[in-house]
PDB file of C-alpha atoms in Angstrom:
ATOM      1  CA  UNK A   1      41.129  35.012  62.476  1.00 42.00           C
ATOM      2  CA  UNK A   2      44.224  36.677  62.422  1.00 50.00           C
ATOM      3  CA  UNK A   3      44.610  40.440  62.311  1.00 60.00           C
ATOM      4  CA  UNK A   4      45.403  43.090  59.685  1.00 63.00           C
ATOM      5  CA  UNK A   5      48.763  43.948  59.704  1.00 79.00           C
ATOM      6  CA  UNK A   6      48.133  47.704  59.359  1.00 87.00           C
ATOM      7  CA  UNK A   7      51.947  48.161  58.687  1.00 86.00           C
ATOM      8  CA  UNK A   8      51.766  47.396  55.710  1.00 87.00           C
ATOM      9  CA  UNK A   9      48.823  49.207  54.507  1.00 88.00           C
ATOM     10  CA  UNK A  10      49.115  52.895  52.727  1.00 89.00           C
ATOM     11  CA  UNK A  11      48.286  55.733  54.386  1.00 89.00           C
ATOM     12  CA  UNK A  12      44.989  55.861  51.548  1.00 91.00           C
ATOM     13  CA  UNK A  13      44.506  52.415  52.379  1.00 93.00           C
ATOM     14  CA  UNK A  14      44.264  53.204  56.145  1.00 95.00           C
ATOM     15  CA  UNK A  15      41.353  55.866  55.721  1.00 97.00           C
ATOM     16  CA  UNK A  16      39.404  53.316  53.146  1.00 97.00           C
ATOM     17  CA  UNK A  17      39.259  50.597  56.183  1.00 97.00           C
ATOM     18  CA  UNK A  18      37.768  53.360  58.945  1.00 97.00           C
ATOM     19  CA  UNK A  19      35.712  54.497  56.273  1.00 98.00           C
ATOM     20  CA  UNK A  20      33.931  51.074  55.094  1.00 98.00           C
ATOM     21  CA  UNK A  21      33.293  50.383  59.031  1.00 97.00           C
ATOM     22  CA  UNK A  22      31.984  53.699  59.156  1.00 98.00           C
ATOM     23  CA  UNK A  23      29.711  52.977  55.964  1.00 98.00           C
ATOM     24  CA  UNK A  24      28.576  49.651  57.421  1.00 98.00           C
ATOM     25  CA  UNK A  25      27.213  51.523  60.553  1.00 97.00           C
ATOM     26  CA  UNK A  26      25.227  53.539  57.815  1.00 97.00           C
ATOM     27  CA  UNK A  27      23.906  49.539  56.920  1.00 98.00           C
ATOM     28  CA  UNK A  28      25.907  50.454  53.476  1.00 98.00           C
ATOM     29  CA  UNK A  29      27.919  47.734  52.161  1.00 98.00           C
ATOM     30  CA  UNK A  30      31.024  48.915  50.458  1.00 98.00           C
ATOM     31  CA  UNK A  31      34.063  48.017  48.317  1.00 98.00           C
ATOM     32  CA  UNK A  32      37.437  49.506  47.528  1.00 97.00           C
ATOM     33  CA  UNK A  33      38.959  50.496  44.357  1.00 97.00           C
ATOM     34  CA  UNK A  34      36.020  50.441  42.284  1.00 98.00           C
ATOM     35  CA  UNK A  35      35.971  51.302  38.869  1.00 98.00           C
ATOM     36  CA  UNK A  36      33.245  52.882  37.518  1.00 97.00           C
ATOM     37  CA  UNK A  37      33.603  53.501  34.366  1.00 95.00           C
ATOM     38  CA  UNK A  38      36.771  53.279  32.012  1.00 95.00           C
ATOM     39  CA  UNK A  39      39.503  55.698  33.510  1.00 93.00           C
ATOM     40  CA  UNK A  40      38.330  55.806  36.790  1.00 96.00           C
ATOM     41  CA  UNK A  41      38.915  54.380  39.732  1.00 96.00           C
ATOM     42  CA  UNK A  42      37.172  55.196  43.497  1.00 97.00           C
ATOM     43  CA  UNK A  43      38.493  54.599  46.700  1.00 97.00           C
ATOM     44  CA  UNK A  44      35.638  53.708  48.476  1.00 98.00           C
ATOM     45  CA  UNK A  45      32.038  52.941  46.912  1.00 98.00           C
ATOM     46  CA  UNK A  46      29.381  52.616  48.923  1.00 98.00           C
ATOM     47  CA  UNK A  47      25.635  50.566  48.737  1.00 98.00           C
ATOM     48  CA  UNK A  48      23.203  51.613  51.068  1.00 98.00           C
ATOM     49  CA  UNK A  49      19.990  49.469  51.937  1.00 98.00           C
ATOM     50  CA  UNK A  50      17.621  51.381  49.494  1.00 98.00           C
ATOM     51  CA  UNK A  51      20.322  51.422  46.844  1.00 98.00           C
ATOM     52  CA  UNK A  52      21.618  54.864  47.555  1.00 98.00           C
ATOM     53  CA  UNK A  53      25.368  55.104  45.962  1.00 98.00           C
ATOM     54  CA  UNK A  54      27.952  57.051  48.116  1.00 98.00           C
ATOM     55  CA  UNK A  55      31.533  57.453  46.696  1.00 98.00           C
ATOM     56  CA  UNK A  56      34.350  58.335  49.046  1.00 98.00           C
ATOM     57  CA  UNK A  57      37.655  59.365  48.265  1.00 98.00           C
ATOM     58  CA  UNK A  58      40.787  58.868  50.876  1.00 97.00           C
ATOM     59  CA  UNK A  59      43.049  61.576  51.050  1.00 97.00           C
ATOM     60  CA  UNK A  60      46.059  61.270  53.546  1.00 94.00           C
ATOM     61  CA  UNK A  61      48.192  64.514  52.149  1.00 95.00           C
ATOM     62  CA  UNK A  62      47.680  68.374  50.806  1.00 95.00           C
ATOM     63  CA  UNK A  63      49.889  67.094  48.048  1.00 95.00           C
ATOM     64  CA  UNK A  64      47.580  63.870  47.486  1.00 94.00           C
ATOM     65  CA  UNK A  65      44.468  65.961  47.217  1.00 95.00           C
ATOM     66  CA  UNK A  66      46.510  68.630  45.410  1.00 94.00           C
ATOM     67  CA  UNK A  67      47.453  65.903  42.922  1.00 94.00           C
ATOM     68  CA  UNK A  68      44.213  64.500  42.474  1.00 91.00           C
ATOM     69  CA  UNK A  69      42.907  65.464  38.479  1.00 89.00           C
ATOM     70  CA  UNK A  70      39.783  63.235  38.178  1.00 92.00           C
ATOM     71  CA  UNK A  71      37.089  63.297  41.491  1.00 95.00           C
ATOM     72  CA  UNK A  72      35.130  65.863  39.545  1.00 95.00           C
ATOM     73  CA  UNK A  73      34.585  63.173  37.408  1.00 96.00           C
ATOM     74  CA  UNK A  74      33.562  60.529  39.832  1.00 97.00           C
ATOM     75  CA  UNK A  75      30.564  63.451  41.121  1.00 97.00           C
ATOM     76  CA  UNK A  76      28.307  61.887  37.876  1.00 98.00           C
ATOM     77  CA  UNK A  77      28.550  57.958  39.576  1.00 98.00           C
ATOM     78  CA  UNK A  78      26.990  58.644  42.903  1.00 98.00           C
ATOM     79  CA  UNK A  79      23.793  60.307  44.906  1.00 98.00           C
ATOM     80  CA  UNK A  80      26.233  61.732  47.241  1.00 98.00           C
ATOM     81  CA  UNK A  81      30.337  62.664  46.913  1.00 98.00           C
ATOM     82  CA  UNK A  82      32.966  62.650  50.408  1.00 98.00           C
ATOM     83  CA  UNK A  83      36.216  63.197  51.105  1.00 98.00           C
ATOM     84  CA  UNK A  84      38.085  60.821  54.019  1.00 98.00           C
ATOM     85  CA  UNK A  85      41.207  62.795  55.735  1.00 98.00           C
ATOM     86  CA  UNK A  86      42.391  62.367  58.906  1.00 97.00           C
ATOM     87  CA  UNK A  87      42.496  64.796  61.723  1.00 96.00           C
ATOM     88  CA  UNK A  88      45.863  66.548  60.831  1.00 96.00           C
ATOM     89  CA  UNK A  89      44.737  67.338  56.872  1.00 97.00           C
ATOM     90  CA  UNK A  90      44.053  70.800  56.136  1.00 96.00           C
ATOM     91  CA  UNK A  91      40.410  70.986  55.663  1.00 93.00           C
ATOM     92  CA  UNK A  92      39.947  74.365  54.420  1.00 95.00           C
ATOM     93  CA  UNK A  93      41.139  72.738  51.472  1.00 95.00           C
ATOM     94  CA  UNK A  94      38.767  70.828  50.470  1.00 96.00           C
ATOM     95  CA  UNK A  95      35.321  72.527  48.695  1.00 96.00           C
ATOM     96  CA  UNK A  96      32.137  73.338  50.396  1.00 95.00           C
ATOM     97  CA  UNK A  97      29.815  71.624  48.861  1.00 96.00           C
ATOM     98  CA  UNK A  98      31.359  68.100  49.548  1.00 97.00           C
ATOM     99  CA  UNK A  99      31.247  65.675  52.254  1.00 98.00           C
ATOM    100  CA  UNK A 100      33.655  65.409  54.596  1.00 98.00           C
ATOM    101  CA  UNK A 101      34.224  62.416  56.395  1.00 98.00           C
ATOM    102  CA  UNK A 102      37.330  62.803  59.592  1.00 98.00           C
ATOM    103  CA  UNK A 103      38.872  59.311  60.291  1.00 97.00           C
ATOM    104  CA  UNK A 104      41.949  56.763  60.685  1.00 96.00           C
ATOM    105  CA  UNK A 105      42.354  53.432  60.479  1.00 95.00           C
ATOM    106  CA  UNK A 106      39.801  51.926  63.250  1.00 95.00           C
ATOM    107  CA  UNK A 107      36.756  54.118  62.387  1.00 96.00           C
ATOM    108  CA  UNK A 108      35.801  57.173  60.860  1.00 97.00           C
ATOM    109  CA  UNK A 109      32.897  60.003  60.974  1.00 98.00           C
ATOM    110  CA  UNK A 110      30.754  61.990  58.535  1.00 98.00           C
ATOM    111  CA  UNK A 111      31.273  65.773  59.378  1.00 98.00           C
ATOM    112  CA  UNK A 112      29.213  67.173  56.629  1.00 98.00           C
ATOM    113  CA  UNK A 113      27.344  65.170  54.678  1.00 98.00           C
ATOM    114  CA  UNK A 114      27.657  65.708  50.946  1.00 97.00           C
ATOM    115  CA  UNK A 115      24.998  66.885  48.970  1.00 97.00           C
ATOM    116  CA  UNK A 116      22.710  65.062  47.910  1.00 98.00           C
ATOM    117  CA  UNK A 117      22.477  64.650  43.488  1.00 97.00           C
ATOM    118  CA  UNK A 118      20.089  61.809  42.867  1.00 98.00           C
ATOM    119  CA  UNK A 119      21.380  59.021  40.186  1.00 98.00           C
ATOM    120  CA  UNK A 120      18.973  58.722  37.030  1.00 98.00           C
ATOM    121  CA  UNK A 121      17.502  55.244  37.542  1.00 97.00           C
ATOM    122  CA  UNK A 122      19.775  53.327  34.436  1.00 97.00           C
ATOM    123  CA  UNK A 123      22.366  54.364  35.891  1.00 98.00           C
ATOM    124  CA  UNK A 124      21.879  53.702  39.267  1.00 98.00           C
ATOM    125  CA  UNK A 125      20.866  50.027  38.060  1.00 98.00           C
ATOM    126  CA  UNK A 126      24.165  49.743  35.721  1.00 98.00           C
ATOM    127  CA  UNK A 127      26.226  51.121  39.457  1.00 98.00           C
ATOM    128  CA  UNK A 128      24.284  48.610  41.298  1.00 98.00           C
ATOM    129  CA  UNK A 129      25.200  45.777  38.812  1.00 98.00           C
ATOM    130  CA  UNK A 130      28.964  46.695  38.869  1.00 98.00           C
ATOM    131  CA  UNK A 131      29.437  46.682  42.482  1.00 98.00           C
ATOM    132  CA  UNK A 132      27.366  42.781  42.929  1.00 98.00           C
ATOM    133  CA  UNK A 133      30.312  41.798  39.626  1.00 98.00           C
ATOM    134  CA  UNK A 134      33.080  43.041  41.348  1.00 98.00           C
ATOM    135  CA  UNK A 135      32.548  41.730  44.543  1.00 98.00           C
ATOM    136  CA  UNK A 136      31.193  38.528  43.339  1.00 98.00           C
ATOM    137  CA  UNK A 137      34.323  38.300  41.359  1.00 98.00           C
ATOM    138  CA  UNK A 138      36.447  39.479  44.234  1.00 97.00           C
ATOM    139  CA  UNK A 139      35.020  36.766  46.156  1.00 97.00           C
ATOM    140  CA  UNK A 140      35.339  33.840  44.170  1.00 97.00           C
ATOM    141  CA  UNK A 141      39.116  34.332  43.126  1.00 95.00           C
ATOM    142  CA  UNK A 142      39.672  34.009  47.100  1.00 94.00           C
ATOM    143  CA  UNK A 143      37.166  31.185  47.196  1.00 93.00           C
ATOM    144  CA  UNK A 144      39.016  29.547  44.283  1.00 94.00           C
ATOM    145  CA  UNK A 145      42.549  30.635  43.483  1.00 91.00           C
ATOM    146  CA  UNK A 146      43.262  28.391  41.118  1.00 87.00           C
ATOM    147  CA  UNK A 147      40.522  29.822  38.689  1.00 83.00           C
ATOM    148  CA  UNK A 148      42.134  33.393  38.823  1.00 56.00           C
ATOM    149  CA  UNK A 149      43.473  33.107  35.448  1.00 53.00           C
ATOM    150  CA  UNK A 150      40.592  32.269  34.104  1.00 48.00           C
ATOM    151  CA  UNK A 151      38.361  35.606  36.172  1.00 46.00           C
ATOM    152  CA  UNK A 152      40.219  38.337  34.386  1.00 42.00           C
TER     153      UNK A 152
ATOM    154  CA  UNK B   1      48.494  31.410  46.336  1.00 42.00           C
ATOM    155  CA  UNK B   2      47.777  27.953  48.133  1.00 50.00           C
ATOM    156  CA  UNK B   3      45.442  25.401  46.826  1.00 60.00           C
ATOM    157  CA  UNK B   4      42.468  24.719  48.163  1.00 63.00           C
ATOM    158  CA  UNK B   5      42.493  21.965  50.049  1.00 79.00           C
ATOM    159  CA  UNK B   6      39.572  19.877  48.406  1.00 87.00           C
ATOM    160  CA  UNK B   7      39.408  16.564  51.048  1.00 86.00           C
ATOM    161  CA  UNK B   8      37.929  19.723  53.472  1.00 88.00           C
ATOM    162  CA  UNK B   9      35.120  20.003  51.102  1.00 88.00           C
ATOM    163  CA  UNK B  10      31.368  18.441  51.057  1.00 90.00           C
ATOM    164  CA  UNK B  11      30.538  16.887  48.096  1.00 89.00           C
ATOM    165  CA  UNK B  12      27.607  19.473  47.243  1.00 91.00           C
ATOM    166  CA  UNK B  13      30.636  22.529  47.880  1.00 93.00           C
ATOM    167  CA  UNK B  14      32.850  20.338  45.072  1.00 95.00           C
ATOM    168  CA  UNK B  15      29.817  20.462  42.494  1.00 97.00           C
ATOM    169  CA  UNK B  16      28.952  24.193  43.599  1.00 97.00           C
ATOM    170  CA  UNK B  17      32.949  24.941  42.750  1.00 97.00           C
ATOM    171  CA  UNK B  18      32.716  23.564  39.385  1.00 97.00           C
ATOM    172  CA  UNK B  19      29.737  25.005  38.881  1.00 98.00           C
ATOM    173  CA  UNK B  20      31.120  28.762  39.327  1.00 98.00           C
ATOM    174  CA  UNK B  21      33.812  27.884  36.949  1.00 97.00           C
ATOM    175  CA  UNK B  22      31.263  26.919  34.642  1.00 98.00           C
ATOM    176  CA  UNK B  23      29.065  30.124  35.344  1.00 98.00           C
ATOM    177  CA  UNK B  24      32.099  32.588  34.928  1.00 97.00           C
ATOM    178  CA  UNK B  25      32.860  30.626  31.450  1.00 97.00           C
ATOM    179  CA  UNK B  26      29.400  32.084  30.489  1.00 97.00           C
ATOM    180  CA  UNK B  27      30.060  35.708  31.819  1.00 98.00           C
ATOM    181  CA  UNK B  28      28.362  35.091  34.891  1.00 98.00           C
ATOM    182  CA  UNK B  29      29.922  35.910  38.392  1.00 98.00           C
ATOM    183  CA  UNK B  30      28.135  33.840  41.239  1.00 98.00           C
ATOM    184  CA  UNK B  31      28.084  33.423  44.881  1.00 98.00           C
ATOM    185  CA  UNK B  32      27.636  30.151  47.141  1.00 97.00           C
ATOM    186  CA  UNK B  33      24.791  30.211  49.998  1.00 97.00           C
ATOM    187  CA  UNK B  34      22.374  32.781  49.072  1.00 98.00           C
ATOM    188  CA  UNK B  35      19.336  34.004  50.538  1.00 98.00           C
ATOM    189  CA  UNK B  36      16.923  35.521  48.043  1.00 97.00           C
ATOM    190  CA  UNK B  37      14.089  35.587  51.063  1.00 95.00           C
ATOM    191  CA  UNK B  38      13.754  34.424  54.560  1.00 95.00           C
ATOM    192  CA  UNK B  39      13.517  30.342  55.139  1.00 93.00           C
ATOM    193  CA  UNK B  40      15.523  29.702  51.929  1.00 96.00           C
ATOM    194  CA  UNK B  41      19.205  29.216  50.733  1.00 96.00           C
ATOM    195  CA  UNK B  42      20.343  28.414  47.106  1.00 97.00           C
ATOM    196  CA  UNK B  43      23.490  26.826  46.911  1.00 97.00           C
ATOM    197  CA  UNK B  44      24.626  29.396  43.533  1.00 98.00           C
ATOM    198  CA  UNK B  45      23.304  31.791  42.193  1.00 98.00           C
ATOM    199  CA  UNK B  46      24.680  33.754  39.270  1.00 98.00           C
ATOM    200  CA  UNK B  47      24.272  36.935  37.854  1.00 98.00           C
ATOM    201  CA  UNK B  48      25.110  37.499  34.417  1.00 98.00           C
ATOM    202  CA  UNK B  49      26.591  40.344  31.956  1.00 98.00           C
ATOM    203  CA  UNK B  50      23.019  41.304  31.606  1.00 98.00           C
ATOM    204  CA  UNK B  51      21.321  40.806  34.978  1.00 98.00           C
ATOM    205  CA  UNK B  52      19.867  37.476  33.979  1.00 98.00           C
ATOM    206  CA  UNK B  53      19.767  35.487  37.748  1.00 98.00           C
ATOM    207  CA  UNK B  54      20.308  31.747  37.331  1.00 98.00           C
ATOM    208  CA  UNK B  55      20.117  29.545  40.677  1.00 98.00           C
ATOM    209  CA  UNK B  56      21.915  26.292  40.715  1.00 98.00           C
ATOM    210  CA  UNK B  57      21.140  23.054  43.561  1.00 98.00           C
ATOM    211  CA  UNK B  58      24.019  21.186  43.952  1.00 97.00           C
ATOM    212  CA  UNK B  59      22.828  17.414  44.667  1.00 97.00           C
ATOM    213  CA  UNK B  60      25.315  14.875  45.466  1.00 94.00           C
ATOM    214  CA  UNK B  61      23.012  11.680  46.086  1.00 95.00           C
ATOM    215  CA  UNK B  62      19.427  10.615  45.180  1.00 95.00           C
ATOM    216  CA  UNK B  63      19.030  11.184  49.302  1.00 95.00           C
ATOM    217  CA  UNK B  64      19.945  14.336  49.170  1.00 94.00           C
ATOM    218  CA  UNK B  65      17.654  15.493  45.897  1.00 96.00           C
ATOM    219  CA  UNK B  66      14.709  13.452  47.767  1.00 94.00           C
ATOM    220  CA  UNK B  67      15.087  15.418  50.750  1.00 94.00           C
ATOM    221  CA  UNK B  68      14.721  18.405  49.471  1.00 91.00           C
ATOM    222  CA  UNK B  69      11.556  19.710  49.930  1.00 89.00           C
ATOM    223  CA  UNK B  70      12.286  23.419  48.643  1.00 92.00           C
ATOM    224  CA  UNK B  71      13.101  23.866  45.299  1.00 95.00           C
ATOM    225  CA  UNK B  72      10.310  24.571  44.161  1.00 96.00           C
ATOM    226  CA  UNK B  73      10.183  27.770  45.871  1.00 96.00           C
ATOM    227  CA  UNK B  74      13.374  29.116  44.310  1.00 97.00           C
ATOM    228  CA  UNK B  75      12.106  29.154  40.741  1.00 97.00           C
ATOM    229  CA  UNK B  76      10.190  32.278  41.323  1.00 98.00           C
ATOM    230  CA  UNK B  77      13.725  34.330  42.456  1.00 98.00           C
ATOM    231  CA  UNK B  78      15.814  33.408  38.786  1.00 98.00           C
ATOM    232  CA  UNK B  79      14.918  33.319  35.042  1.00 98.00           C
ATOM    233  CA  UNK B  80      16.343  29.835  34.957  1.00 98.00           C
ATOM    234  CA  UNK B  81      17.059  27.426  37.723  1.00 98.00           C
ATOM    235  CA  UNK B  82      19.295  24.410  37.258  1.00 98.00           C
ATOM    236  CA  UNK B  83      20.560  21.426  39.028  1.00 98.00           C
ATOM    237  CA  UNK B  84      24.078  20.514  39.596  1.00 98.00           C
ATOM    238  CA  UNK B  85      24.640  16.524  39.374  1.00 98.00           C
ATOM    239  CA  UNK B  86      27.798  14.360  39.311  1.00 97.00           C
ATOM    240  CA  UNK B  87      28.162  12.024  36.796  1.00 96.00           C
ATOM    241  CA  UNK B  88      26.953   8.988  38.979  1.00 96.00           C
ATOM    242  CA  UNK B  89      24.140  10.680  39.749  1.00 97.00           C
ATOM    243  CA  UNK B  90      20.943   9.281  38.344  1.00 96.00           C
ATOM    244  CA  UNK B  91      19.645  12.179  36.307  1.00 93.00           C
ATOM    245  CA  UNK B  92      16.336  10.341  35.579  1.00 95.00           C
ATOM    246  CA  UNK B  93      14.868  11.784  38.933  1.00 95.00           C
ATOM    247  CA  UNK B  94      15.236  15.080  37.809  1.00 96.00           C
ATOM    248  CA  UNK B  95      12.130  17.179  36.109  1.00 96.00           C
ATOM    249  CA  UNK B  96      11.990  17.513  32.147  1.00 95.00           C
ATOM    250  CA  UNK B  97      11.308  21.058  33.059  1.00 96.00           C
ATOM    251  CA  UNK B  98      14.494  22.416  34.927  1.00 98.00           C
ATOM    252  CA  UNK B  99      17.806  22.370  33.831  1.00 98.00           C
ATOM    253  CA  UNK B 100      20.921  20.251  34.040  1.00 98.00           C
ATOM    254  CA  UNK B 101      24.556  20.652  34.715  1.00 98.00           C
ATOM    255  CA  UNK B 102      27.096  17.957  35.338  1.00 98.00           C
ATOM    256  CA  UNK B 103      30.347  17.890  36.641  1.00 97.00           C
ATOM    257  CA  UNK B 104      32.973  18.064  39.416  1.00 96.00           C
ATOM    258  CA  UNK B 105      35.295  20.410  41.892  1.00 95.00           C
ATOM    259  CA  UNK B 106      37.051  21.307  38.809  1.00 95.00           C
ATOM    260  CA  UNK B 107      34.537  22.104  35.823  1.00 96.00           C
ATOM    261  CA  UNK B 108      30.955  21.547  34.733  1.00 97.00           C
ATOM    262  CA  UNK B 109      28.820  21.909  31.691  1.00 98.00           C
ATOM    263  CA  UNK B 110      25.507  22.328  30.664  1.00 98.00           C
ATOM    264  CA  UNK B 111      23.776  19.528  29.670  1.00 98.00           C
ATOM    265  CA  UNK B 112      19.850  20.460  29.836  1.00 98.00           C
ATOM    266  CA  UNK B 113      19.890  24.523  29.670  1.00 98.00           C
ATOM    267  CA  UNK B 114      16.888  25.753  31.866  1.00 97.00           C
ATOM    268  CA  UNK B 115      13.269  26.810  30.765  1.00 97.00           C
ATOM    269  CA  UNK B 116      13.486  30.689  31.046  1.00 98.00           C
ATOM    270  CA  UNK B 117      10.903  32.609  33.407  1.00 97.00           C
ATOM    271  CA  UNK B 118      11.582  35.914  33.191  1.00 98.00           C
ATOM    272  CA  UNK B 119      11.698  37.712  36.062  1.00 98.00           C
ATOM    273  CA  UNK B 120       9.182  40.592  36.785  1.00 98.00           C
ATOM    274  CA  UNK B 121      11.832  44.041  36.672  1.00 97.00           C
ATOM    275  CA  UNK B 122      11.456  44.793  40.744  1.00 97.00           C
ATOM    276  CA  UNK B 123      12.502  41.614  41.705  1.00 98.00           C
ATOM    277  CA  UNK B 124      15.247  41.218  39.587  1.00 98.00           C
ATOM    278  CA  UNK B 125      16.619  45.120  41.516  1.00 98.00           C
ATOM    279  CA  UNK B 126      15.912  43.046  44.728  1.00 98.00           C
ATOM    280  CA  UNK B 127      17.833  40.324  43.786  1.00 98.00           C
ATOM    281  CA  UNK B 128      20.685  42.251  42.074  1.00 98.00           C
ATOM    282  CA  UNK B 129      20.804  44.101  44.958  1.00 98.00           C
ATOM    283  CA  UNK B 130      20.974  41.677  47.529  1.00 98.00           C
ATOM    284  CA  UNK B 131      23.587  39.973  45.503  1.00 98.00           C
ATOM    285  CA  UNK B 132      25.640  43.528  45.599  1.00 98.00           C
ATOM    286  CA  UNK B 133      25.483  43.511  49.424  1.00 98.00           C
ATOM    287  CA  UNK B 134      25.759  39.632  50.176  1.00 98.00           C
ATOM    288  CA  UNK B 135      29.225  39.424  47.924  1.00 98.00           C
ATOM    289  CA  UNK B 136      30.473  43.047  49.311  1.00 98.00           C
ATOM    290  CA  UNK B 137      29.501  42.213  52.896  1.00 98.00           C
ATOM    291  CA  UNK B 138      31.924  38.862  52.890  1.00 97.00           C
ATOM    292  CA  UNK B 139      34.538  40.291  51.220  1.00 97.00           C
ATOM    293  CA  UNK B 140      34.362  43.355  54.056  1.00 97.00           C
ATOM    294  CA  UNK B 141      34.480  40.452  56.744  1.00 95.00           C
ATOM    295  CA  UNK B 142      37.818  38.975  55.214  1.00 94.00           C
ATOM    296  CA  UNK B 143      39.324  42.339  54.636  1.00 93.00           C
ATOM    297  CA  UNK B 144      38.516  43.414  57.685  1.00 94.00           C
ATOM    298  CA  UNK B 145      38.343  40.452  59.972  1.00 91.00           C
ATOM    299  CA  UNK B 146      38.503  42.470  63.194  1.00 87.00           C
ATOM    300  CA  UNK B 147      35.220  44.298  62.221  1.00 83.00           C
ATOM    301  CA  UNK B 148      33.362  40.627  61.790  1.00 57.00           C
ATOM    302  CA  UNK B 149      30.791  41.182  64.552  1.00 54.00           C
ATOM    303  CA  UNK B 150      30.001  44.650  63.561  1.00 48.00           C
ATOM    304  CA  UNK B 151      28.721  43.203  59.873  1.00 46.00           C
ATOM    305  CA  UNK B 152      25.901  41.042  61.039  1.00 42.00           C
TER     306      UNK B 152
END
């Protein structure tokens, strides 16, 4: 198969791809821009093998975190919350009692593991639901192209 | 995009691609070739709005609905199972007690709708979640083609 052509990818974009192979050594399955509820949109979400829910968010500038009005928000949709930066971003920045996770584009590692804040069960089920319709989905508009239209 | 190029497919992957487009007119997302439990495969099996599971056998010939010596296994994994027919096919082999969908590469309907067996609550989180990981685990492998033998 032919490979990525990491040119063209964002910085952002660069951090999500060391972070999913990072998650899938974790045997967590993950996708990208995941929306969890309306008005928000993850990075990185993350399924683990007992249905644990990780969120991630890529940050590749002080001025990108700095920007950034909404993670609080995203702290309510997983068991555990990180931050992906890579080597050169200005940790101090980021708070405490968050995950850090130190990467680029080929791979990625967890630091400090964020905290853990256990999902009530509905909504862990409604997550769990989400992710399986959006990747489903995801898949079978590359499987079948010519139904995108139709796939909203 | 490009079209798919449909003289590459078997004729049970034609019936299983109309039979998506039929499941996603319902609300349902699906996925082709999945495993709800060691030793067997269902052709589709959709997950709807609700987390009703459907499972779908595509059969292109009476040989190929003879041989199949399975199927009766994979009622006990959905809340309704279905088969997938062309129009030649000759629908009077089929049980009374399953459902029926008819159709081509392009579309499908519902002809018989399956009995419902409701799934017991712990299975349907096993399947849901096995759906999750199946559909987010290929999509990882085409975005990330280079990490293929790392995914398993």
């Amino acid at each position: 198969m032919a490979h990525d052509d990491l040119q063209t990818f964002q910085a952002g974009q660069l951090l999500a791809r060391g972070t999913a192979r990072l998650l899938a050594g974790y045997g967590f399955v993950s996708i990208e821009e995941f929306v969890p509820a309306r008005g928000l949109r993850v990075d990185v979400i993350g399924l683990g093998p007992k249905g644990d829910i990780w969120i991630v968010e890529c940050k590749s500038s002080r001025a990108d975190y700095q920007s950034d009005q909404k993670w609080r928000g995203y702290l309510e949709w997983c068991d555990r919350f990180f931050w992906a930066v890579d080597e050169a971003f200005p940790d101090e920045l980021l708070p405490e009692d968050t995950g850090l996770i130190i990467g680029d584009a080929y791979g990625a590692e967890i630091v400090r593991m964020g905290p853990e804040n256990r999902l009530a069960a509905p909504r862990r089920k409604g997550i769990t639901h989400k992710i399986a319709t959006t990747a489903a989905r995801r898949l079978h508009s590359l499987r079948d192209p010519d139904m995108g239209q139709e796939l909203g």
